[in-house]
Amino acid sequence: MTLAALVLLGSPVFGLLENHCFECHDELTAKGELDLSSLDFSLSETWIKIHDRVESGEMPPPDKATNFSPADRQLLVSELGGLLAKLDRADIAENGRAPIRRLTREEYQNNLRDLLGLPNLDVRDRLPEDRSSHGYTKSAETLDISRVQLAAYLDAAEAALREAAKTASPPKPTKSRAIGKDLFSSLTTFGGREAMFFAKEGKIVSVKADDEPDPEIELAIFRSATWPYFGYPRGFRAKHDGEYRVRFSARAVRQVRDFRLVPAHKPLAMTFRARQPSGPDVSGDVRSTGGWIDVLPEPQIFETTILLKAGETFEYSLLGLPVPHPITSHGGPLYYDFPPMPEGGHRGVAIQWLEVEGPLAPPPAHELLFGQGASEDPGKLFRRFAKLAARGPIPDEAADRFLELISAELREGTEFKEAMIKGYLAFLCSGHFLYLESSDTASRLSHFLWNSRPDELLRSFDEMLDDPRFGRFVRNFTDEWLDLRQLRRDLPDIRLYPEYRKDDYLVESMERETRTFFEAMIRENIPVATLVDSDFVFANDKLASHYDLPPVAGSAMRKVELPDWSPYGGLLTQASILKITSNGTTTSPVIRGAWVMEKLLGDPPPPPPKSVPAIEPDLRGATTIRQLLAQHTADESCANCHARFDPVGFALENFDIMGAWRDRYRSLEKGEKITGIDRAGHAFEFRVGDSISSGGQLLSGEEFADVHELKTVLVAKPRQLARNLLHQFTLYGTGAPVRFSDRPEIEAILDACEPDGFRVRDLLKAFVESSIFLDS
Amino acid sequence: MSLRSKPIDRRRFLRGLGVGLALPALECMGEAASPKKRMLVISNNLGVLPKPFFPTEAGAAYALSPYLNELSEFRDRFTVFSGLSHPAVVGGHSTENCFLTAAKDPTGSGFRNSISLDQFAVEHLGQKTRFPTLNLGVNIDKANRSLSWTRDGALLPAEDRPSALFRRMFVQGDAAEVEKRLHRLEEQGSILDAVTEDMRSFSKRLGAGDRERLDQYFTSVRELEQRLETAGEWERRPKPETDREPPEDIPDKARFFEKFELMLGMAQLALESDSTRIVTLMVDAFATPVFEIGEDERSHTGYHNLSHHGQVEKSVAQLERVDFRQMRLLRQLLEGLAAKDGLLESTMVLYGSNMGDANTHENTNLPILLAGGGFRHGQHLAFDRDRNTPLCNLFVSILQNLGVETDEFGSSESRLTGFERA
């Protein structure tokens, strides 16, 4: 409908706009490319923006609004808001909050895992990655389906069914035990003796290939698995895919002069990596498995479960040790110089014995598919399967169609199991399984909180949070909301940051910190302001040192209280976030600022202006990042947006590409030269230049001198932080953004949570009980 | 870490000596005498610096620009265009997905993409080769970016692993495996029949908006069925032979140019072996971090950041070296195609970008160059820089040259004037 038509409806909106807004926004002037006189009235982003700008007082601009009384403003906002809300509600009633959507590939795999009872099923990578919109792959508008997607479903579902069928005749587990020289697959390795040797009574012993394994001999290793060459026990190879139990006895040691072992001062974390034993080239599939194990100075027996594919072995991987460059000279073979000995000796682990047993019996997934076998009634089996797979009953005629597929196979003499698989396969590629139906509340709740299908019991909110499947929410939601899945996108530039080279343990620790922190916010029901400033962090040995905190022992994340002076605490100063918002070489206040505004304050940057001609930035002569970005505020069309987020980013300039504190920038070109030898023994040279200035002012007026003060400013906006969190839950949980007509309900939730300081678990609970979630 | 990655023998590879010419009889699939035409589209989503790319004079007597000078030996075998763009495809980096679709306003709410040039061509030409098209990528964010889109706006993911591509093109497997795959295709065919029928009743329970959304499912089934059918026919034929070693993938995004070169080589191999006649290749510079430019040079920041050079000399100079290296890769490609009898004459190599000037997020005046394909080349075809001609006009000329009987595509007004077949 045209705007003028509103007059006929008796609305004062047209008159108010005509009197107070047309001066700048009619067909003649059309400032900001907005011509109100010809803009059709509809439920559009433009009209919502007009409403919001008038409501916030941004429009009409104060200097032009001399005869626009507060009563006018109130009238325009309420009338326009009322019209828009009415249109919005009608649209929701007609079309739903978001169109029907298919499962994401994450959900597809989880549904299959939970349906078939195969917790380690791995079919995700057979499906194309999902697009994301507003940061979320669950957005209904981008969950498209194409022939490529469909072909991938056929492939992935078949792989899953075959995996399940295999469990009918699981392979017999075998057990092997390695001692002495059999604990390592070769007698030497890269890095020479310092990297690995055999020891007896704490002293190096020489071992020959044909020696009998000696139970008195320990394997002592001092390198991580990322140095190639044979870091796995001799002779073992998994015969089948599956879980294997590993038991071993080990102690943390220090290698001191002349290859002597003495007990370590502190634990050393290790893990295993699954890989093909074929050779030194580990460029293929290598996966950490078995979790982190803190090896202690006293020998102790450890037990863990590792996941292997047929043909694979597993190598020892000590975490957090330096990894040197491979060296070649004159085309000769590669070698590594072992890192210089740190004070107190090289850290390492001595292993006394190791047992591996498996594959452990898989869960009996075949029973769901085949029951007792060929004597079963295919119809009964199929209907049971279909009801589970579809997360609810399906019409008889639908079941019959798939059954016909099975019957046709049986008539042709196809073997019972194969015939059933064909029917199941078809069903797993059908709408019943692939699409989430909006009427199904239990399913919506479980796909939100478990990223998968509901189980047969009706669960309360609290029970769902106590379930291990809630871990999928923590992982998947932080992946999408905070971009955590981008954590490994860029490698640190080791010319500038030699200390971070190949420090996988640091990166992994960052990831765990953020997930642990977010989970604690929910489990401990912590007020939302803590998201931006906490007086604690979750840290292990690695992060404590990264954050300049007093040392802690071991790899487990635990709550560590922060001293007052520490700039850390809260998401925006977590190493993971600071790494994600840099590119490995430099940091950008623009990107970091925009991240904070979008992810934490719910104020994403609009797309760059479409105005023609575009602005040609001229940065010649700018030497500091402040000068470089000064143009963002000098030019009005840039400043409109950049003034919202650049300043926030400047407060984070004190953190380097991995989130460690810095007072000055590093570069290769200018500043004082710094040279040295890194912990892996290589010479480095970089320069330390300009000092960092971190002060700024928010668009809303608040000033800050540094990150401490920025956090103080943000902490004072708990309602905005909480509102944003509800918006993020809405995107993730309903597949669509908060609608205009949802706003009152959002504000009502906020009102209800305000007295307790907007605690995060309360917000989550209120959200799943809201009509925004339930009626979507 | 790979300790023994083999250096690629660039000459041998790009000269394409690798492919055996004993190609299977492809002509029995309903194309008799019409000359085969091919198309390879390469797009770098950050484009190139406009100044050293565009020539200053128009017409046949133009002087080669610094970048085009790298292609001087092919001067008569390519045309450079200026003043082309997609109307209303603006919004900076969001436009890369529209380079071959021209769908308007990619940053608007509710934006939905439309069919891309390559898919449009296949719809009209049918599937005459083992792969109707190949859609490749370098450093690509596969989930979110692609040059190839279906008619209903679904993204077709790019292949970014040369090793997988090589397997699909050349590794056949033994007779038993072929038999197994054929059986599987047959099974899948009957499964698709069942699910389509089921979906019809499934969708009846839904509202109008949801039903519309499910159209994609039906399209997917229909298209997949057609493809399974031809896949079955192709499965029975021997794959072409090559003495090229299977390539090793390069996971490290910093080795941008090595990856780019390797993928161009694969594209060439695909055309040479007639595995396909339509290839698209998106070079996702936007997703490229700090990268190696030459022996001793790394970019001083990520590619995207670098492209916002702000006229800073150091950045402009570095970008120029990056662009020059790209142009040299392009020259290698053209040399490789030219060395194969007539392959350059039958292949339209379109090199271009959705970005006219990355420094300003400008999506007009796109850098576009087309080599080969049997056109009358050797000119700078200049259109109005202030009021651009739709790039889709060129796409229509391309489609017609491929043998597609159409006089419109996307936002086209006509075929491109002044650009004729030789």
Tab-separated table of N, CA and C in Angstrom, chain A residues 513-602:
chain	number	residue	atom	x	y	z
A	513	GLU	N	39.000	-22.794	27.037
A	513	GLU	CA	38.666	-21.721	27.975
A	513	GLU	C	37.295	-21.128	27.641
A	514	THR	N	37.112	-20.780	26.376
A	514	THR	CA	35.883	-20.091	25.996
A	514	THR	C	34.657	-20.987	26.165
A	515	ARG	N	34.808	-22.250	25.789
A	515	ARG	CA	33.661	-23.152	25.950
A	515	ARG	C	33.362	-23.383	27.432
A	516	THR	N	34.416	-23.553	28.226
A	516	THR	CA	34.214	-23.770	29.661
A	516	THR	C	33.558	-22.549	30.290
A	517	PHE	N	34.021	-21.392	29.880
A	517	PHE	CA	33.491	-20.142	30.424
A	517	PHE	C	32.001	-20.001	30.103
A	518	PHE	N	31.662	-20.239	28.846
A	518	PHE	CA	30.252	-20.082	28.467
A	518	PHE	C	29.375	-21.110	29.169
A	519	GLU	N	29.878	-22.315	29.272
A	519	GLU	CA	29.094	-23.351	29.955
A	519	GLU	C	28.886	-22.971	31.427
A	520	ALA	N	29.914	-22.413	32.046
A	520	ALA	CA	29.789	-22.004	33.447
A	520	ALA	C	28.776	-20.879	33.598
A	521	MET	N	28.728	-19.974	32.614
A	521	MET	CA	27.749	-18.880	32.669
A	521	MET	C	26.335	-19.451	32.792
A	522	ILE	N	26.103	-20.578	32.103
A	522	ILE	CA	24.776	-21.193	32.150
A	522	ILE	C	24.625	-22.055	33.410
A	523	ARG	N	25.563	-22.953	33.609
A	523	ARG	CA	25.429	-23.898	34.717
A	523	ARG	C	25.395	-23.179	36.059
A	524	GLU	N	26.194	-22.141	36.207
A	524	GLU	CA	26.247	-21.424	37.490
A	524	GLU	C	25.301	-20.222	37.494
A	525	ASN	N	24.573	-20.057	36.407
A	525	ASN	CA	23.580	-18.980	36.313
A	525	ASN	C	24.184	-17.628	36.695
A	526	ILE	N	25.184	-17.236	35.943
A	526	ILE	CA	25.953	-16.030	36.259
A	526	ILE	C	25.341	-14.822	35.535
A	527	PRO	N	25.293	-13.663	36.193
A	527	PRO	CA	24.733	-12.467	35.540
A	527	PRO	C	25.450	-12.120	34.230
A	528	VAL	N	24.680	-11.621	33.298
A	528	VAL	CA	25.162	-11.460	31.919
A	528	VAL	C	26.354	-10.509	31.807
A	529	ALA	N	26.458	-9.526	32.708
A	529	ALA	CA	27.557	-8.566	32.606
A	529	ALA	C	28.911	-9.259	32.731
A	530	THR	N	28.918	-10.424	33.383
A	530	THR	CA	30.158	-11.186	33.519
A	530	THR	C	30.700	-11.611	32.154
A	531	LEU	N	29.831	-11.663	31.154
A	531	LEU	CA	30.301	-11.984	29.804
A	531	LEU	C	31.353	-10.995	29.335
A	532	VAL	N	31.228	-9.743	29.751
A	532	VAL	CA	32.220	-8.759	29.304
A	532	VAL	C	33.275	-8.463	30.359
A	533	ASP	N	33.010	-8.764	31.603
A	533	ASP	CA	34.045	-8.565	32.614
A	533	ASP	C	33.840	-9.526	33.772
A	534	SER	N	34.811	-10.366	33.997
A	534	SER	CA	34.728	-11.300	35.113
A	534	SER	C	35.969	-11.117	35.972
A	535	ASP	N	35.844	-11.443	37.274
A	535	ASP	CA	37.049	-11.340	38.109
A	535	ASP	C	37.766	-12.686	38.189
A	536	PHE	N	37.433	-13.559	37.232
A	536	PHE	CA	38.102	-14.857	37.158
A	536	PHE	C	38.294	-15.213	35.695
A	537	VAL	N	39.181	-16.145	35.431
A	537	VAL	CA	39.234	-16.774	34.104
A	537	VAL	C	39.297	-18.279	34.315
A	538	PHE	N	38.995	-19.024	33.276
A	538	PHE	CA	39.277	-20.454	33.306
A	538	PHE	C	40.615	-20.646	32.615
A	539	ALA	N	41.557	-21.260	33.337
A	539	ALA	CA	42.896	-21.373	32.771
A	539	ALA	C	43.528	-22.688	33.182
A	540	ASN	N	44.509	-23.111	32.399
A	540	ASN	CA	45.365	-24.241	32.762
A	540	ASN	C	46.799	-23.719	32.827
A	541	ASP	N	47.750	-24.629	32.891
A	541	ASP	CA	49.150	-24.189	32.995
A	541	ASP	C	49.532	-23.239	31.857
A	542	LYS	N	49.104	-23.598	30.641
A	542	LYS	CA	49.490	-22.818	29.472
A	542	LYS	C	48.883	-21.409	29.505
A	543	LEU	N	47.577	-21.351	29.752
A	543	LEU	CA	46.910	-20.042	29.705
A	543	LEU	C	47.341	-19.163	30.872
A	544	ALA	N	47.582	-19.770	32.021
A	544	ALA	CA	48.017	-18.967	33.169
A	544	ALA	C	49.287	-18.216	32.796
A	545	SER	N	50.182	-18.892	32.107
A	545	SER	CA	51.404	-18.187	31.732
A	545	SER	C	51.149	-17.204	30.589
A	546	HIS	N	50.256	-17.563	29.670
A	546	HIS	CA	49.913	-16.660	28.571
A	546	HIS	C	49.305	-15.361	29.107
A	547	TYR	N	48.555	-15.477	30.190
A	547	TYR	CA	47.883	-14.322	30.775
A	547	TYR	C	48.687	-13.665	31.906
A	548	ASP	N	49.941	-14.049	32.047
A	548	ASP	CA	50.796	-13.490	33.112
A	548	ASP	C	50.222	-13.697	34.510
A	549	LEU	N	49.615	-14.845	34.748
A	549	LEU	CA	49.057	-15.141	36.078
A	549	LEU	C	50.033	-16.035	36.843
A	550	PRO	N	49.860	-16.143	38.151
A	550	PRO	CA	50.707	-17.081	38.894
A	550	PRO	C	50.540	-18.484	38.314
A	551	PRO	N	51.612	-19.273	38.311
A	551	PRO	CA	51.546	-20.579	37.646
A	551	PRO	C	50.508	-21.508	38.270
A	552	VAL	N	49.861	-22.296	37.412
A	552	VAL	CA	49.017	-23.381	37.897
A	552	VAL	C	49.531	-24.652	37.222
A	553	ALA	N	49.230	-25.809	37.826
A	553	ALA	CA	49.785	-27.059	37.308
A	553	ALA	C	48.729	-27.835	36.538
A	554	GLY	N	49.105	-28.395	35.422
A	554	GLY	CA	48.227	-29.325	34.725
A	554	GLY	C	47.397	-28.680	33.634
A	555	SER	N	46.774	-29.563	32.834
A	555	SER	CA	46.099	-29.110	31.618
A	555	SER	C	44.623	-28.795	31.832
A	556	ALA	N	44.073	-29.170	32.997
A	556	ALA	CA	42.628	-28.992	33.187
A	556	ALA	C	42.299	-27.521	33.398
A	557	MET	N	41.152	-27.119	32.834
A	557	MET	CA	40.690	-25.745	33.021
A	557	MET	C	40.082	-25.609	34.410
A	558	ARG	N	40.545	-24.630	35.126
A	558	ARG	CA	39.934	-24.375	36.425
A	558	ARG	C	39.776	-22.878	36.601
A	559	LYS	N	38.882	-22.523	37.527
A	559	LYS	CA	38.617	-21.108	37.773
A	559	LYS	C	39.809	-20.507	38.497
A	560	VAL	N	40.368	-19.459	37.943
A	560	VAL	CA	41.496	-18.782	38.579
A	560	VAL	C	41.083	-17.344	38.831
A	561	GLU	N	41.231	-16.906	40.063
A	561	GLU	CA	40.875	-15.532	40.380
A	561	GLU	C	41.886	-14.567	39.777
A	562	LEU	N	41.392	-13.441	39.295
A	562	LEU	CA	42.299	-12.485	38.646
A	562	LEU	C	42.704	-11.396	39.634
A	563	PRO	N	43.979	-11.014	39.602
A	563	PRO	CA	44.363	-9.837	40.370
A	563	PRO	C	43.737	-8.590	39.742
A	564	ASP	N	43.606	-7.539	40.533
A	564	ASP	CA	42.934	-6.329	40.043
A	564	ASP	C	43.559	-5.760	38.775
A	565	TRP	N	44.879	-5.848	38.686
A	565	TRP	CA	45.559	-5.190	37.572
A	565	TRP	C	45.375	-5.936	36.258
A	566	SER	N	44.911	-7.177	36.323
A	566	SER	CA	44.874	-7.977	35.099
A	566	SER	C	43.836	-7.426	34.111
A	567	PRO	N	44.230	-7.296	32.846
A	567	PRO	CA	43.272	-6.823	31.845
A	567	PRO	C	42.321	-7.937	31.393
A	568	TYR	N	42.540	-9.161	31.850
A	568	TYR	CA	41.738	-10.286	31.369
A	568	TYR	C	40.452	-10.417	32.169
A	569	GLY	N	39.616	-11.371	31.748
A	569	GLY	CA	38.308	-11.583	32.365
A	569	GLY	C	37.216	-11.111	31.424
A	570	GLY	N	36.329	-12.030	31.058
A	570	GLY	CA	35.261	-11.677	30.106
A	570	GLY	C	35.634	-12.078	28.691
A	571	LEU	N	34.604	-12.277	27.870
A	571	LEU	CA	34.820	-12.805	26.522
A	571	LEU	C	35.727	-11.952	25.657
A	572	LEU	N	35.559	-10.624	25.721
A	572	LEU	CA	36.253	-9.821	24.707
A	572	LEU	C	37.753	-9.782	24.904
A	573	THR	N	38.248	-10.231	26.068
A	573	THR	CA	39.708	-10.323	26.227
A	573	THR	C	40.168	-11.769	26.328
A	574	GLN	N	39.328	-12.701	25.917
A	574	GLN	CA	39.807	-14.083	25.885
A	574	GLN	C	40.698	-14.289	24.664
A	575	ALA	N	41.745	-15.071	24.868
A	575	ALA	CA	42.722	-15.274	23.800
A	575	ALA	C	42.057	-15.778	22.525
A	576	SER	N	41.085	-16.665	22.661
A	576	SER	CA	40.432	-17.228	21.473
A	576	SER	C	39.808	-16.114	20.632
A	577	ILE	N	39.086	-15.221	21.298
A	577	ILE	CA	38.397	-14.158	20.567
A	577	ILE	C	39.409	-13.206	19.937
A	578	LEU	N	40.459	-12.915	20.661
A	578	LEU	CA	41.466	-11.991	20.134
A	578	LEU	C	42.210	-12.617	18.957
A	579	LYS	N	42.328	-13.934	18.963
A	579	LYS	CA	42.958	-14.612	17.827
A	579	LYS	C	42.014	-14.620	16.613
A	580	ILE	N	40.760	-14.940	16.865
A	580	ILE	CA	39.792	-14.994	15.761
A	580	ILE	C	39.676	-13.639	15.055
A	581	THR	N	39.804	-12.564	15.835
A	581	THR	CA	39.626	-11.237	15.259
A	581	THR	C	40.939	-10.633	14.774
A	582	SER	N	41.971	-11.446	14.651
A	582	SER	CA	43.192	-10.938	14.013
A	582	SER	C	43.481	-11.843	12.821
A	583	ASN	N	44.516	-11.513	12.044
A	583	ASN	CA	44.777	-12.349	10.869
A	583	ASN	C	46.083	-13.122	10.979
A	584	GLY	N	46.630	-13.220	12.175
A	584	GLY	CA	47.861	-13.973	12.358
A	584	GLY	C	49.092	-13.106	12.243
A	585	THR	N	48.953	-11.965	11.574
A	585	THR	CA	50.092	-11.069	11.417
A	585	THR	C	49.809	-9.748	12.128
A	586	THR	N	48.653	-9.178	11.816
A	586	THR	CA	48.313	-7.895	12.420
A	586	THR	C	46.935	-7.976	13.068
A	587	THR	N	46.661	-6.982	13.882
A	587	THR	CA	45.330	-6.867	14.466
A	587	THR	C	44.654	-5.680	13.806
A	588	SER	N	43.342	-5.672	13.828
A	588	SER	CA	42.621	-4.550	13.250
A	588	SER	C	41.545	-4.080	14.215
A	589	PRO	N	41.628	-2.818	14.641
A	589	PRO	CA	40.585	-2.294	15.527
A	589	PRO	C	39.203	-2.364	14.869
A	590	VAL	N	39.170	-2.275	13.544
A	590	VAL	CA	37.880	-2.322	12.849
A	590	VAL	C	37.215	-3.675	13.077
A	591	ILE	N	37.989	-4.731	12.848
A	591	ILE	CA	37.411	-6.066	12.951
A	591	ILE	C	37.062	-6.406	14.396
A	592	ARG	N	37.976	-6.071	15.303
A	592	ARG	CA	37.702	-6.377	16.711
A	592	ARG	C	36.523	-5.562	17.238
A	593	GLY	N	36.501	-4.293	16.846
A	593	GLY	CA	35.400	-3.445	17.306
A	593	GLY	C	34.067	-3.938	16.767
A	594	ALA	N	34.066	-4.283	15.478
A	594	ALA	CA	32.815	-4.755	14.868
A	594	ALA	C	32.380	-6.066	15.512
A	595	TRP	N	33.344	-6.892	15.860
A	595	TRP	CA	33.014	-8.169	16.509
A	595	TRP	C	32.315	-7.916	17.853
A	596	VAL	N	32.869	-7.030	18.648
A	596	VAL	CA	32.276	-6.741	19.964
A	596	VAL	C	30.873	-6.169	19.787
A	597	MET	N	30.742	-5.229	18.853
A	597	MET	CA	29.435	-4.597	18.667
A	597	MET	C	28.400	-5.616	18.187
A	598	GLU	N	28.805	-6.465	17.262
A	598	GLU	CA	27.843	-7.414	16.712
A	598	GLU	C	27.558	-8.567	17.670
A	599	LYS	N	28.608	-9.170	18.186
A	599	LYS	CA	28.424	-10.407	18.935
A	599	LYS	C	27.991	-10.162	20.375
A	600	LEU	N	28.477	-9.089	20.986
A	600	LEU	CA	28.175	-8.870	22.399
A	600	LEU	C	27.093	-7.821	22.614
A	601	LEU	N	27.100	-6.767	21.796
A	601	LEU	CA	26.119	-5.703	22.021
A	601	LEU	C	24.940	-5.774	21.052
A	602	GLY	N	25.021	-6.663	20.078
A	602	GLY	CA	23.883	-6.838	19.179
A	602	GLY	C	23.679	-5.690	18.214
